[in-house]
C-alpha positions as semicolon CSV with decimal commas, in nm:
position;residue;x (nm);y (nm);z (nm)
1;M;-2,457;-2,121;-2,861
2;K;-2,568;-2,169;-2,502
3;L;-2,270;-2,396;-2,441
4;V;-2,030;-2,140;-2,589
5;A;-2,182;-1,865;-2,375
6;A;-2,148;-2,080;-2,065
7;V;-1,782;-2,154;-2,140
8;L;-1,712;-1,784;-2,195
9;F;-1,886;-1,696;-1,869
10;I;-1,680;-1,951;-1,675
11;T;-1,358;-1,829;-1,838
12;V;-1,430;-1,468;-1,747
13;S;-1,527;-1,568;-1,392
14;F;-1,198;-1,748;-1,334
15;A;-1,003;-1,456;-1,484
16;Q;-1,118;-1,222;-1,208
17;P;-0,898;-1,257;-0,898
18;E;-1,064;-1,273;-0,560
19;I;-1,044;-0,948;-0,367
20;P;-0,851;-1,006;-0,041
21;D;-0,974;-0,923;0,306
22;I;-0,698;-0,697;0,432
23;K;-0,589;-0,772;0,789
24;N;-0,281;-0,549;0,816
25;W;-0,158;-0,207;0,715
26;A;0,130;-0,365;0,520
27;N;0,056;-0,688;0,329
28;D;0,305;-0,883;0,118
29;F;0,172;-1,186;-0,070
30;T;0,499;-1,228;-0,262
31;N;0,730;-1,292;0,036
32;T;0,960;-1,021;-0,097
33;L;0,990;-0,815;0,221
34;L;1,167;-0,934;0,534
35;Q;0,971;-0,979;0,854
36;D;1,145;-0,683;1,018
37;E;1,066;-0,465;0,719
38;L;0,698;-0,552;0,741
39;Q;0,701;-0,489;1,114
40;N;0,841;-0,142;1,056
41;L;0,587;-0,064;0,786
42;N;0,296;-0,186;0,996
43;Y;0,413;0,003;1,303
44;N;0,462;0,326;1,109
45;L;0,129;0,302;0,926
46;K;-0,062;0,211;1,242
47;T;0,099;0,502;1,427
48;Y;0,010;0,734;1,139
49;Q;-0,353;0,621;1,158
50;D;-0,359;0,660;1,536
51;T;-0,234;1,018;1,515
52;T;-0,431;1,139;1,209
53;T;-0,720;0,889;1,152
54;N;-0,598;0,861;0,789
55;Q;-0,572;0,496;0,681
56;L;-0,289;0,414;0,441
57;V;-0,253;0,050;0,332
58;M;0,019;-0,124;0,129
59;L;-0,062;-0,442;-0,063
60;M;0,190;-0,635;-0,276
61;I;0,073;-0,932;-0,484
62;P;0,242;-1,144;-0,753
63;T;0,016;-1,095;-1,058
64;L;-0,328;-0,997;-1,179
65;D;-0,317;-1,227;-1,485
66;D;-0,420;-0,941;-1,715
67;Y;-0,707;-0,829;-1,490
68;P;-0,724;-0,446;-1,501
69;L;-0,502;-0,287;-1,236
70;E;-0,736;0,007;-1,178
71;D;-1,037;-0,219;-1,126
72;F;-0,858;-0,441;-0,878
73;A;-0,722;-0,145;-0,679
74;Y;-1,063;0,019;-0,659
75;E;-1,241;-0,304;-0,569
76;T;-0,985;-0,385;-0,299
77;A;-1,004;-0,040;-0,143
78;A;-1,383;-0,030;-0,162
79;K;-1,437;-0,381;-0,026
80;N;-1,209;-0,318;0,271
81;K;-1,354;0,031;0,329
82;I;-1,014;0,189;0,388
83;G;-1,049;0,524;0,565
84;T;-1,315;0,651;0,803
85;K;-1,681;0,677;0,709
86;E;-1,687;1,039;0,823
87;H;-1,388;1,160;0,621
88;D;-1,328;0,895;0,347
89;N;-0,958;0,945;0,424
90;G;-0,809;0,621;0,295
91;A;-0,542;0,538;0,039
92;L;-0,410;0,211;-0,104
93;L;-0,061;0,154;-0,243
94;L;-0,099;-0,154;-0,464
95;I;0,210;-0,324;-0,609
96;V;0,182;-0,611;-0,859
97;K;0,537;-0,738;-0,857
98;N;0,552;-0,984;-1,146
99;D;0,346;-0,756;-1,372
100;R;0,574;-0,463;-1,276
101;K;0,277;-0,237;-1,218
102;L;0,159;-0,028;-0,925
103;R;-0,118;0,210;-0,834
104;I;-0,207;0,461;-0,565
105;E;-0,584;0,449;-0,505
106;V;-0,717;0,755;-0,324
107;G;-1,033;0,791;-0,116
108;Y;-1,283;1,070;-0,176
109;G;-1,169;1,268;0,125
110;L;-0,802;1,277;0,021
111;E;-0,847;1,361;-0,347
112;G;-0,792;1,730;-0,278
113;A;-0,465;1,672;-0,093
114;L;-0,352;1,384;-0,317
115;P;-0,482;1,455;-0,669
116;D;-0,408;1,227;-0,962
117;A;-0,113;1,434;-1,087
118;L;0,055;1,431;-0,748
119;A;0,001;1,056;-0,707
120;S;0,152;1,004;-1,052
121;S;0,455;1,215;-0,956
122;I;0,512;1,007;-0,643
123;I;0,501;0,687;-0,848
124;R;0,736;0,813;-1,122
125;N;0,986;1,014;-0,918
126;V;0,989;0,843;-0,580
127;I;0,886;0,478;-0,601
128;V;0,981;0,358;-0,950
129;P;1,353;0,454;-0,932
130;H;1,390;0,214;-0,639
131;F;1,180;-0,061;-0,797
132;K;1,394;-0,052;-1,110
133;K;1,684;-0,154;-0,887
134;N;1,473;-0,421;-0,712
135;N;1,488;-0,216;-0,391
136;Y;1,127;-0,279;-0,297
137;Y;1,142;-0,187;0,070
138;A;1,321;0,139;-0,006
139;G;1,066;0,223;-0,276
140;I;0,768;0,141;-0,057
141;T;0,908;0,338;0,237
142;A;0,990;0,640;0,022
143;G;0,648;0,621;-0,144
144;I;0,466;0,608;0,188
145;D;0,670;0,902;0,316
146;A;0,578;1,099;0,004
147;I;0,207;1,012;0,029
148;I;0,201;1,120;0,393
149;S;0,383;1,439;0,302
150;A;0,140;1,509;0,019
151;I;-0,159;1,465;0,249
152;A;0,005;1,714;0,486
153;G;0,049;1,957;0,196
154;E;0,428;1,932;0,192
155;Y;0,514;1,717;-0,112
156;K;0,597;1,902;-0,434
157;A;0,531;1,734;-0,767
158;D;0,815;1,644;-1,003
159;R;1,087;1,693;-0,745
160;D;1,440;1,575;-0,816
161;S;1,460;1,201;-0,752
162;S;1,840;1,197;-0,709
163;E;1,810;1,147;-0,333
164;E;1,618;0,825;-0,386
165;D;1,851;0,716;-0,666
166;N;2,169;0,738;-0,461
167;G;2,013;0,592;-0,149
168;T;2,058;0,905;0,066
169;P;1,763;0,958;0,304
170;G;1,554;1,262;0,214
171;I;1,419;1,520;0,455
172;I;1,081;1,345;0,461
173;T;1,240;1,022;0,578
174;L;1,439;1,203;0,846
175;L;1,131;1,382;0,974
176;M;0,937;1,055;0,982
177;I;1,217;0,889;1,181
178;I;1,213;1,172;1,436
179;F;0,833;1,155;1,457
180;F;0,820;0,781;1,515
181;L;1,106;0,789;1,766
182;F;0,920;1,055;1,960
183;T;0,600;0,851;1,947
184;F;0,783;0,536;2,050
185;L;0,944;0,699;2,354
186;F;0,617;0,831;2,487
187;R;0,393;0,540;2,403
188;G;0,632;0,246;2,453
189;K;0,640;-0,084;2,274
190;R;0,305;-0,253;2,233
191;R;0,391;-0,527;1,992
192;R;0,238;-0,870;2,031
193;G;0,357;-1,178;1,840
194;I;0,122;-1,366;1,612
195;G;0,187;-1,616;1,339
196;P;0,155;-1,559;0,965
197;F;-0,182;-1,593;0,798
198;I;-0,267;-1,749;0,466
199;F;-0,463;-1,591;0,184
200;T;-0,582;-1,868;-0,044
201;G;-0,867;-1,701;-0,230
202;G;-0,652;-1,590;-0,523
203;G;-0,408;-1,879;-0,500
204;W;-0,124;-1,661;-0,373
205;G;-0,036;-1,887;-0,080
206;S;0,169;-1,792;0,224
207;S;0,208;-1,429;0,320
208;R;0,430;-1,241;0,560
209;G;0,164;-0,974;0,585
210;S;0,073;-1,026;0,949
211;S;0,425;-0,932;1,055
212;G;0,480;-0,949;1,425
213;G;0,161;-0,840;1,592
214;F;0,005;-0,577;1,369
215;G;-0,286;-0,787;1,253
216;G;-0,619;-0,639;1,346
217;F;-0,649;-0,375;1,078
218;S;-1,007;-0,300;0,982
219;G;-1,146;-0,038;0,749
220;G;-1,350;0,241;0,897
221;G;-1,614;0,269;0,626
222;G;-1,428;0,489;0,376
223;S;-1,546;0,534;0,016
224;F;-1,357;0,554;-0,313
225;G;-1,442;0,700;-0,652
226;G;-1,152;0,583;-0,867
227;G;-0,913;0,869;-0,794
228;G;-0,542;0,804;-0,802
229;A;-0,270;0,711;-1,051
230;S;-0,101;0,405;-1,200
231;G;0,251;0,334;-1,320
232;S;0,501;0,066;-1,417
233;W;0,873;-0,003;-1,402
């Protein structure tokens, strides 16, 4: 019996993936996104943090091998302490590509602005329509725009997703473009080149997550309580 228990313990231990140490705002361990796409995501998310203190992180991995999505999202957000200690204003967009699952994990301080129902609406109506067409960058960008809009009190649940379906940029995207152009003109380019890093803990191999000089992300001490929503495509 002791031997059986030991074997079961080892099996369970190996079934749990290692929680990554996040080094960037946008992290792709599937090599799906192009380098320029990751650069844009990192620049936009870093600029958003600089102007609001809210920390929004995107993480895309291949598979969880049947490990619970909600547990992994919570453990990743909590370990990396996304958001500030003072405001708990962090959020994680987790995409598990091969499992075709995703989750928005929301920090304590953003649960009022981004409740579970609103997070679910963003997944269903904004992100998933793109993912069903294998348009991952478009889905991630639209989802981030919607999350930012929700935090600002501007996103409305269950909106018509036809804009995302036909590829026409929505008003949120246009406003974000204007905002980042304005920021870019007044702050200038501050990109520095660094090479890609490797995450080997979970066996995922090479990642494009460092993307052109935006390594250096670190959580600010934010806390999470399991708020958010999950979906699939």
